[in-house]
Amino acid sequence: MVSKTLLIQIIIFSSILLPLSSSRDYNYPAVFNFGDSNSDTGGLVAGIGFHLDPPNGHLYFKTPSGRLSDGRLIVDFLMEAMDLPFLNPYLDSIGMPSFRKGCNFAAGGSTILPAAVAASCPFTFGVQVDQFIRFKTRVLELLAKDTNIDKHLPTESSFQKGLYIIDIGQNDLTLAFYTKTLDEILAWIPTILLEVETGIKTLYDQGARNFWIHNTGPQGCYPGILSTFGTDPSKLDELACVSSNNEAAKVFNLRLHALCKKSQDQYADANIIYVDIFTIKSNLIANYSQYGFKNPKLACCGYGGPPFNFDRQIMCGQTQIINGTSVTAKACSSSTEYISWDGVHFTEAANQYVASQILTGKYSDPPFSDKMPSHLKF
Ligand SMILES: *[C@@H]1O[C@H](CO)[C@@H](O)[C@H](O)[C@H]1NC(C)=O
Ligand SMILES: *[C@@H]1O[C@H](CO)[C@@H](O)[C@H](O)[C@H]1NC(C)=O
């Protein structure tokens, strides 16, 4: 049984939908993704039987689809732009999932390091990397045999030529604020990043050469964080977001950026690209009306009404007895106008905007045009 507080732990917004770059610009044969609910396409649901109710997924999949959103996630838009199918979760054993074009190890609630707070997800970054090793080993074993499942498995060269996306760390920080001070969290960030360093090394040793490492977003701006830590105006920053949460995210990102540079120096034959999600999401939240969105601090699907429409006791789509009354966390009428889907995760419209910005290459270091093969330039 997953605690309702899992929602707060799992983290993750209509607008003028910008067309993504043309799909023929990309030719990664496969994508291997590691992360939390920001990129979970069904891992937590398959892995621990986590239950998601409608209207999750209503916009695109017409069913919750294992994603904490009304539709597609950033990773789904990235896959579309690369002309690749949506990633199946490693943990999904039903329905003969195809892993030909990659595999998703992300699971909602995941942290880099095991979390101190209960009810967090067991699939830490280290576990996801171990799952990848097992996945690769097993694929190579099966490919060596004469089996009929080859067409559902990546080729051996896909492991080398594939893209490895890492998007994790948000839950380490958000959860830490329940038990630690900001100073304690800042002092702990290097320890968290050592684990990322180990993961990159392990993947490199396994043959991975192309990395996109997403930094963490401005979590202090999310309705779920604001409703818990942001009710005192003195705790807010210039964006009216919880300053300590955003400060932790900024320090984490500085160090993650430094780690990416260090890893690039260390692994000269690899392409290690740092992707600044924080700046893309901050700009979206600060300048929402410019991008056609409504109040970014109000969750579309939740309970409680303004200013945040978020209540930790009840997840989007659920019906609960709160204060002796049966209430349902319902969705707003037009989720494409919202940035926050459920107070923690972004709407499909916001995810599409973020993906379009990632794909400009401008928020990457090095910018795509520096390191990417010429056919990937745009
Ligand atoms: C909002 O837009 C303005 C004008 O384009 C820009 O200067 C500013 O940096 C943006 N805010 C954020 C937080 O990105
Ligand atoms: C429940 O009741 C308490 C005490 O009256 C109140 O502070 C709280 O806002 C109520 N919660 C909801 C969700 O109505």
Short mmCIF file of C-alpha atoms and ligand atoms in Angstrom, two decimals:
data_model
loop_
_atom_site.label_atom_id
_atom_site.label_comp_id
_atom_site.label_asym_id
_atom_site.label_seq_id
_atom_site.Cartn_x
_atom_site.Cartn_y
_atom_site.Cartn_z
CA MET A 1 0.00 0.00 0.00
CA VAL A 2 1.53 3.23 -1.10
CA SER A 3 0.97 6.13 1.21
CA LYS A 4 -0.86 9.13 -0.17
CA THR A 5 2.20 11.08 0.73
CA LEU A 6 3.87 9.29 -2.13
CA LEU A 7 2.33 11.93 -4.35
CA ILE A 8 4.36 14.61 -2.70
CA GLN A 9 7.42 12.49 -3.03
CA ILE A 10 6.95 11.72 -6.62
CA ILE A 11 7.64 14.82 -8.42
CA ILE A 12 7.21 16.41 -11.51
CA PHE A 13 1.44 21.92 -17.40
CA SER A 14 -2.35 25.23 -23.44
CA SER A 15 -1.46 26.99 -25.11
CA ILE A 16 0.40 27.42 -28.29
CA LEU A 17 1.89 23.98 -28.79
CA LEU A 18 5.17 24.37 -30.48
CA PRO A 19 5.99 21.84 -33.16
CA LEU A 20 9.01 19.76 -32.27
CA SER A 21 11.98 19.53 -34.54
CA SER A 22 11.61 17.25 -37.48
CA SER A 23 12.04 13.62 -36.58
CA ARG A 24 14.60 12.84 -39.27
CA ASP A 25 17.13 14.99 -37.36
CA TYR A 26 17.77 12.16 -34.93
CA ASN A 27 19.04 8.67 -35.39
CA TYR A 28 19.67 7.03 -32.06
CA PRO A 29 18.81 3.35 -32.49
CA ALA A 30 17.52 3.10 -28.91
CA VAL A 31 16.99 5.09 -25.72
CA PHE A 32 17.67 3.85 -22.21
CA ASN A 33 16.02 6.07 -19.62
CA PHE A 34 16.64 6.35 -15.87
CA GLY A 35 14.56 8.51 -13.58
CA ASP A 36 11.54 9.24 -11.42
CA SER A 37 7.91 10.07 -12.19
CA ASN A 38 9.06 12.86 -14.52
CA SER A 39 9.82 10.11 -17.02
CA ASP A 40 8.01 7.04 -15.64
CA THR A 41 5.95 5.47 -18.44
CA GLY A 42 4.52 2.77 -16.17
CA GLY A 43 7.37 1.39 -14.07
CA LEU A 44 5.95 2.13 -10.65
CA VAL A 45 2.52 0.80 -11.62
CA ALA A 46 4.07 -2.42 -13.00
CA GLY A 47 6.67 -2.72 -10.24
CA ILE A 48 4.66 -2.32 -7.07
CA GLY A 49 1.06 -2.32 -8.26
CA PHE A 50 0.76 1.41 -7.65
CA HIS A 51 -2.76 2.41 -8.62
CA LEU A 52 -3.50 5.43 -10.80
CA ASP A 53 -7.06 6.63 -11.37
CA PRO A 54 -8.57 8.47 -14.30
CA PRO A 55 -8.50 11.32 -15.29
CA ASN A 56 -4.76 10.64 -15.38
CA GLY A 57 -3.95 10.08 -19.03
CA HIS A 58 -7.36 11.30 -20.26
CA LEU A 59 -5.99 13.69 -22.86
CA TYR A 60 -3.83 11.37 -24.90
CA PHE A 61 -3.91 7.77 -23.79
CA LYS A 62 -7.59 7.79 -22.65
CA THR A 63 -6.44 5.68 -19.70
CA PRO A 64 -3.92 6.36 -16.89
CA SER A 65 -1.14 4.58 -18.86
CA GLY A 66 1.16 4.47 -15.84
CA ARG A 67 2.03 8.14 -16.25
CA LEU A 68 1.44 10.87 -13.69
CA SER A 69 0.02 13.41 -16.14
CA ASP A 70 -3.02 14.01 -18.34
CA GLY A 71 -1.01 12.77 -21.28
CA ARG A 72 2.50 12.45 -22.63
CA LEU A 73 5.66 13.14 -20.66
CA ILE A 74 8.79 14.96 -21.77
CA VAL A 75 10.42 11.64 -22.60
CA ASP A 76 7.45 10.68 -24.79
CA PHE A 77 7.88 13.89 -26.81
CA LEU A 78 11.62 13.28 -27.07
CA MET A 79 10.94 9.76 -28.39
CA GLU A 80 8.43 11.15 -30.92
CA ALA A 81 11.00 13.71 -32.09
CA MET A 82 13.52 10.93 -32.57
CA ASP A 83 10.95 8.92 -34.54
CA LEU A 84 11.06 6.19 -31.91
CA PRO A 85 8.12 4.47 -30.16
CA PHE A 86 7.24 5.30 -26.54
CA LEU A 87 9.48 3.50 -24.08
CA ASN A 88 8.15 0.43 -22.33
CA PRO A 89 8.97 0.02 -18.64
CA TYR A 90 11.58 -2.57 -17.80
CA LEU A 91 9.27 -3.90 -15.11
CA ASP A 92 6.32 -4.47 -17.42
CA SER A 93 6.05 -8.16 -18.12
CA ILE A 94 2.56 -8.24 -19.59
CA GLY A 95 1.49 -7.69 -23.19
CA MET A 96 4.80 -8.70 -24.80
CA PRO A 97 6.39 -5.27 -24.55
CA SER A 98 8.95 -4.52 -27.24
CA PHE A 99 12.31 -3.24 -26.10
CA ARG A 100 13.70 -3.02 -29.64
CA LYS A 101 14.13 0.76 -29.43
CA GLY A 102 15.04 0.98 -25.78
CA CYS A 103 13.84 0.46 -22.29
CA ASN A 104 12.63 2.67 -19.46
CA PHE A 105 14.01 2.04 -15.97
CA ALA A 106 12.38 5.15 -14.46
CA ALA A 107 9.87 4.68 -11.67
CA GLY A 108 7.77 7.27 -9.87
CA GLY A 109 9.03 8.18 -6.42
CA SER A 110 12.56 7.10 -7.20
CA THR A 111 15.48 8.75 -5.53
CA ILE A 112 19.20 8.69 -6.24
CA LEU A 113 20.01 7.52 -2.72
CA PRO A 114 17.65 5.44 -0.60
CA ALA A 115 15.28 7.92 1.06
CA ALA A 116 14.91 8.28 4.82
CA VAL A 117 11.18 8.89 4.54
CA ALA A 118 8.92 5.86 4.39
CA ALA A 119 6.74 4.95 1.41
CA SER A 120 9.34 5.95 -1.10
CA CYS A 121 9.92 3.83 -4.14
CA PRO A 122 12.42 0.94 -3.98
CA PHE A 123 13.85 1.63 -7.45
CA THR A 124 16.70 3.98 -6.63
CA PHE A 125 19.10 5.10 -9.38
CA GLY A 126 21.53 2.37 -8.35
CA VAL A 127 18.82 -0.27 -8.60
CA GLN A 128 17.83 1.09 -12.03
CA VAL A 129 21.44 0.82 -13.21
CA ASP A 130 21.58 -2.75 -11.88
CA GLN A 131 18.34 -3.50 -13.72
CA PHE A 132 19.97 -2.12 -16.88
CA ILE A 133 22.96 -4.45 -16.47
CA ARG A 134 20.66 -7.40 -16.02
CA PHE A 135 18.61 -6.25 -19.02
CA LYS A 136 21.68 -5.96 -21.24
CA THR A 137 23.18 -9.24 -20.08
CA ARG A 138 19.93 -11.08 -20.72
CA VAL A 139 19.42 -9.45 -24.13
CA LEU A 140 22.91 -10.48 -25.24
CA GLU A 141 22.29 -14.03 -23.98
CA LEU A 142 19.03 -14.25 -25.90
CA LEU A 143 20.52 -12.74 -29.04
CA ALA A 144 23.25 -15.40 -28.92
CA LYS A 145 20.57 -18.09 -29.00
CA ASP A 146 18.32 -18.78 -31.89
CA THR A 147 15.13 -17.30 -30.53
CA ASN A 148 12.07 -15.69 -32.01
CA ILE A 149 12.16 -12.70 -29.76
CA ASP A 150 15.04 -10.90 -31.46
CA LYS A 151 12.67 -8.43 -33.02
CA HIS A 152 11.60 -7.30 -29.55
CA LEU A 153 15.15 -6.77 -28.31
CA PRO A 154 17.71 -4.08 -28.98
CA THR A 155 20.64 -5.07 -31.18
CA GLU A 156 24.06 -5.34 -29.56
CA SER A 157 25.23 -2.14 -31.23
CA SER A 158 22.19 -0.25 -29.90
CA PHE A 159 23.74 -0.37 -26.46
CA GLN A 160 26.75 1.57 -27.73
CA LYS A 161 24.98 3.90 -30.14
CA GLY A 162 21.92 4.44 -28.00
CA LEU A 163 21.06 7.49 -25.95
CA TYR A 164 21.17 7.24 -22.16
CA ILE A 165 18.90 9.78 -20.47
CA ILE A 166 19.16 10.41 -16.74
CA ASP A 167 16.53 12.56 -15.01
CA ILE A 168 16.52 11.98 -11.28
CA GLY A 169 17.19 13.84 -8.02
CA GLN A 170 13.98 15.78 -7.50
CA ASN A 171 12.68 13.37 -4.89
CA ASP A 172 15.99 13.25 -2.99
CA LEU A 173 15.64 16.99 -2.43
CA THR A 174 11.89 17.32 -1.87
CA LEU A 175 11.83 14.43 0.60
CA ALA A 176 14.87 15.73 2.48
CA PHE A 177 12.95 18.88 3.46
CA TYR A 178 10.74 16.78 5.73
CA THR A 179 13.67 15.79 7.96
CA LYS A 180 16.59 18.15 7.25
CA THR A 181 17.38 21.85 7.27
CA LEU A 182 18.46 23.62 4.08
CA ASP A 183 22.08 23.72 5.29
CA GLU A 184 22.03 20.00 6.02
CA ILE A 185 20.61 19.32 2.58
CA LEU A 186 23.21 21.50 0.86
CA ALA A 187 25.97 19.68 2.75
CA TRP A 188 24.51 16.32 1.67
CA ILE A 189 24.26 17.11 -2.07
CA PRO A 190 27.86 15.99 -2.86
CA THR A 191 27.06 12.58 -1.39
CA ILE A 192 23.99 12.29 -3.61
CA LEU A 193 26.05 13.20 -6.65
CA LEU A 194 28.71 10.61 -5.88
CA GLU A 195 26.03 8.04 -6.57
CA VAL A 196 25.28 9.69 -9.94
CA GLU A 197 29.00 9.62 -10.72
CA THR A 198 29.11 5.92 -9.92
CA GLY A 199 26.09 5.31 -12.14
CA ILE A 200 27.62 7.17 -15.09
CA LYS A 201 30.83 5.19 -14.68
CA THR A 202 28.98 1.90 -14.55
CA LEU A 203 26.97 2.74 -17.67
CA TYR A 204 30.12 3.90 -19.46
CA ASP A 205 31.89 0.68 -18.50
CA GLN A 206 28.89 -1.15 -19.95
CA GLY A 207 29.45 0.60 -23.27
CA ALA A 208 27.19 3.65 -23.00
CA ARG A 209 28.62 6.66 -24.90
CA ASN A 210 25.77 9.13 -25.42
CA PHE A 211 24.32 10.75 -22.32
CA TRP A 212 21.68 13.42 -21.78
CA ILE A 213 21.70 14.35 -18.12
CA HIS A 214 18.70 16.44 -17.15
CA ASN A 215 19.05 18.72 -14.16
CA THR A 216 16.26 19.11 -11.64
CA GLY A 217 13.42 21.61 -11.98
CA PRO A 218 12.30 24.55 -9.80
CA GLN A 219 10.49 22.31 -7.35
CA GLY A 220 9.78 25.24 -5.01
CA CYS A 221 7.30 26.50 -7.63
CA TYR A 222 5.17 23.35 -7.70
CA PRO A 223 1.72 23.66 -6.03
CA GLY A 224 2.34 20.57 -3.89
CA ILE A 225 5.53 22.05 -2.45
CA LEU A 226 4.01 25.54 -2.12
CA SER A 227 1.03 24.21 -0.15
CA THR A 228 3.35 22.43 2.28
CA PHE A 229 6.29 24.80 2.67
CA GLY A 230 5.16 28.06 1.03
CA THR A 231 2.27 29.39 3.10
CA ASP A 232 4.55 31.90 4.92
CA PRO A 233 5.28 34.74 2.41
CA SER A 234 8.72 35.30 3.96
CA LYS A 235 9.72 31.85 2.71
CA LEU A 236 9.12 32.78 -0.93
CA ASP A 237 11.60 33.92 -3.56
CA GLU A 238 11.29 36.43 -6.42
CA LEU A 239 9.15 33.98 -8.42
CA ALA A 240 6.89 33.53 -5.33
CA CYS A 241 8.21 29.99 -5.05
CA VAL A 242 9.59 28.29 -1.92
CA SER A 243 13.10 29.71 -1.79
CA SER A 244 14.78 26.91 0.18
CA ASN A 245 13.54 24.22 -2.23
CA ASN A 246 14.67 26.21 -5.24
CA GLU A 247 17.99 26.99 -3.58
CA ALA A 248 18.63 23.28 -3.01
CA ALA A 249 17.72 22.60 -6.64
CA LYS A 250 20.14 25.29 -7.86
CA VAL A 251 23.03 23.96 -5.78
CA PHE A 252 22.28 20.40 -6.87
CA ASN A 253 22.28 21.58 -10.50
CA LEU A 254 25.59 23.47 -10.19
CA ARG A 255 27.24 20.36 -8.86
CA LEU A 256 25.55 18.10 -11.40
CA HIS A 257 26.80 20.42 -14.15
CA ALA A 258 30.34 20.20 -12.75
CA LEU A 259 30.04 16.41 -12.60
CA CYS A 260 28.98 16.32 -16.26
CA LYS A 261 32.06 18.36 -17.25
CA LYS A 262 34.33 16.18 -15.16
CA SER A 263 32.85 13.02 -16.67
CA GLN A 264 33.28 14.43 -20.19
CA ASP A 265 36.98 15.06 -19.46
CA GLN A 266 37.32 11.60 -18.04
CA TYR A 267 35.49 9.81 -20.86
CA ALA A 268 36.78 11.55 -23.96
CA ASP A 269 35.02 9.16 -26.36
CA ALA A 270 31.64 9.83 -24.78
CA ASN A 271 29.15 12.66 -25.42
CA ILE A 272 27.93 13.85 -22.07
CA ILE A 273 25.30 16.54 -22.39
CA TYR A 274 23.93 18.47 -19.44
CA VAL A 275 20.36 19.66 -20.03
CA ASP A 276 19.11 22.67 -18.06
CA ILE A 277 15.50 21.74 -17.30
CA PHE A 278 15.50 24.22 -14.39
CA THR A 279 15.86 27.23 -16.67
CA ILE A 280 13.25 25.97 -19.14
CA LYS A 281 10.69 25.28 -16.41
CA SER A 282 11.45 28.52 -14.50
CA ASN A 283 10.95 30.53 -17.64
CA LEU A 284 7.67 28.70 -18.33
CA ILE A 285 6.40 29.31 -14.80
CA ALA A 286 7.54 32.95 -14.65
CA ASN A 287 6.30 33.85 -18.13
CA TYR A 288 3.34 31.46 -18.36
CA SER A 289 0.92 33.84 -20.06
CA GLN A 290 3.41 34.39 -22.87
CA TYR A 291 3.20 30.67 -23.57
CA GLY A 292 -0.59 30.57 -23.32
CA PHE A 293 -0.94 29.08 -19.85
CA LYS A 294 -2.98 30.03 -16.79
CA ASN A 295 -1.84 30.41 -13.15
CA PRO A 296 1.14 28.05 -12.85
CA LYS A 297 0.72 27.66 -9.08
CA LEU A 298 -2.76 26.10 -9.37
CA ALA A 299 -3.01 22.36 -9.93
CA CYS A 300 -5.52 21.26 -12.57
CA CYS A 301 -6.41 17.98 -10.89
CA GLY A 302 -6.68 18.16 -7.11
CA TYR A 303 -8.75 19.15 -4.15
CA GLY A 304 -9.00 22.30 -2.05
CA GLY A 305 -9.34 25.04 -4.65
CA PRO A 306 -7.13 28.14 -4.93
CA PRO A 307 -4.44 29.11 -4.35
CA PHE A 308 -2.94 25.66 -5.02
CA ASN A 309 -5.83 23.16 -5.38
CA PHE A 310 -3.64 20.60 -3.71
CA ASP A 311 -4.28 18.37 -0.70
CA ARG A 312 -1.74 15.77 0.24
CA GLN A 313 -4.43 13.43 1.56
CA ILE A 314 -5.93 12.84 -1.85
CA MET A 315 -4.44 12.14 -5.27
CA CYS A 316 -5.84 13.19 -8.62
CA GLY A 317 -8.91 11.08 -9.45
CA GLN A 318 -9.28 9.60 -5.98
CA THR A 319 -12.31 9.80 -3.73
CA GLN A 320 -11.58 10.02 0.01
CA ILE A 321 -13.31 10.89 3.23
CA ILE A 322 -11.78 14.18 4.35
CA ASN A 323 -13.06 15.76 7.55
CA GLY A 324 -15.98 13.34 7.50
CA THR A 325 -17.06 14.22 3.98
CA SER A 326 -16.52 12.16 0.84
CA VAL A 327 -14.64 14.27 -1.66
CA THR A 328 -13.11 13.62 -5.10
CA ALA A 329 -9.99 15.21 -6.55
CA LYS A 330 -11.31 16.21 -9.99
CA ALA A 331 -9.61 17.69 -13.03
CA CYS A 332 -10.12 21.22 -14.31
CA SER A 333 -12.18 21.52 -17.50
CA SER A 334 -9.26 22.40 -19.75
CA SER A 335 -6.01 20.82 -18.65
CA THR A 336 -4.20 22.15 -21.73
CA GLU A 337 -4.29 25.61 -20.12
CA TYR A 338 -2.54 24.45 -16.97
CA ILE A 339 1.11 23.93 -16.20
CA SER A 340 0.65 21.76 -13.12
CA TRP A 341 -1.40 18.63 -13.61
CA ASP A 342 -1.72 17.32 -10.05
CA GLY A 343 0.34 19.78 -8.01
CA VAL A 344 3.50 17.78 -8.44
CA HIS A 345 3.61 16.68 -12.09
CA PHE A 346 3.32 18.73 -15.26
CA THR A 347 0.49 18.59 -17.82
CA GLU A 348 1.06 17.19 -21.27
CA ALA A 349 0.91 20.74 -22.71
CA ALA A 350 3.68 21.88 -20.37
CA ASN A 351 5.71 18.74 -21.04
CA GLN A 352 5.44 19.42 -24.76
CA TYR A 353 6.71 22.96 -24.26
CA VAL A 354 9.66 21.71 -22.16
CA ALA A 355 10.54 19.02 -24.71
CA SER A 356 10.43 21.59 -27.55
CA GLN A 357 12.90 23.75 -25.61
CA ILE A 358 15.21 20.82 -24.87
CA LEU A 359 15.25 20.05 -28.59
CA THR A 360 16.45 23.53 -29.51
CA GLY A 361 19.76 22.46 -27.99
CA LYS A 362 20.13 25.92 -26.46
CA TYR A 363 19.67 24.70 -22.91
CA SER A 364 22.36 22.07 -23.19
CA ASP A 365 26.01 22.14 -22.32
CA PRO A 366 27.65 21.63 -24.64
CA PRO A 367 24.96 23.00 -26.93
CA PHE A 368 23.86 20.25 -29.28
CA SER A 369 25.56 21.83 -32.27
CA ASP A 370 28.97 21.45 -30.62
CA LYS A 371 28.93 17.77 -29.88
CA MET A 372 26.13 16.22 -31.84
CA PRO A 373 26.80 14.67 -35.18
CA SER A 374 25.82 17.10 -37.91
CA HIS A 375 22.62 15.26 -38.79
CA LEU A 376 21.40 16.00 -35.26
CA LYS A 377 21.87 19.74 -35.59
CA PHE A 378 18.85 21.97 -35.96
C1 LIG B 1 10.73 35.82 -18.36
O1 LIG B 1 10.84 36.48 -19.63
C2 LIG B 1 11.75 37.60 -19.59
C3 LIG B 1 11.62 38.32 -20.93
O2 LIG B 1 11.79 37.39 -21.98
C4 LIG B 1 13.15 37.10 -19.30
O3 LIG B 1 14.07 38.18 -19.24
C5 LIG B 1 13.15 36.37 -17.97
O4 LIG B 1 14.42 35.81 -17.75
C6 LIG B 1 12.10 35.28 -17.93
N1 LIG B 1 12.02 34.73 -16.59
C7 LIG B 1 12.59 33.58 -16.27
C8 LIG B 1 12.49 33.16 -14.86
O5 LIG B 1 13.13 32.87 -17.07
C1 LIG B 2 -10.45 19.92 7.82
O1 LIG B 2 -10.76 20.54 9.04
C2 LIG B 2 -9.68 21.28 9.58
C3 LIG B 2 -10.10 21.76 10.95
O2 LIG B 2 -11.41 22.32 10.90
C4 LIG B 2 -9.34 22.43 8.63
O3 LIG B 2 -8.24 23.16 9.13
C5 LIG B 2 -8.96 21.87 7.29
O4 LIG B 2 -8.72 22.90 6.36
C6 LIG B 2 -10.07 20.95 6.77
N1 LIG B 2 -9.59 20.28 5.59
C7 LIG B 2 -10.28 20.17 4.45
C8 LIG B 2 -9.60 19.47 3.35
O5 LIG B 2 -11.44 20.62 4.30
#
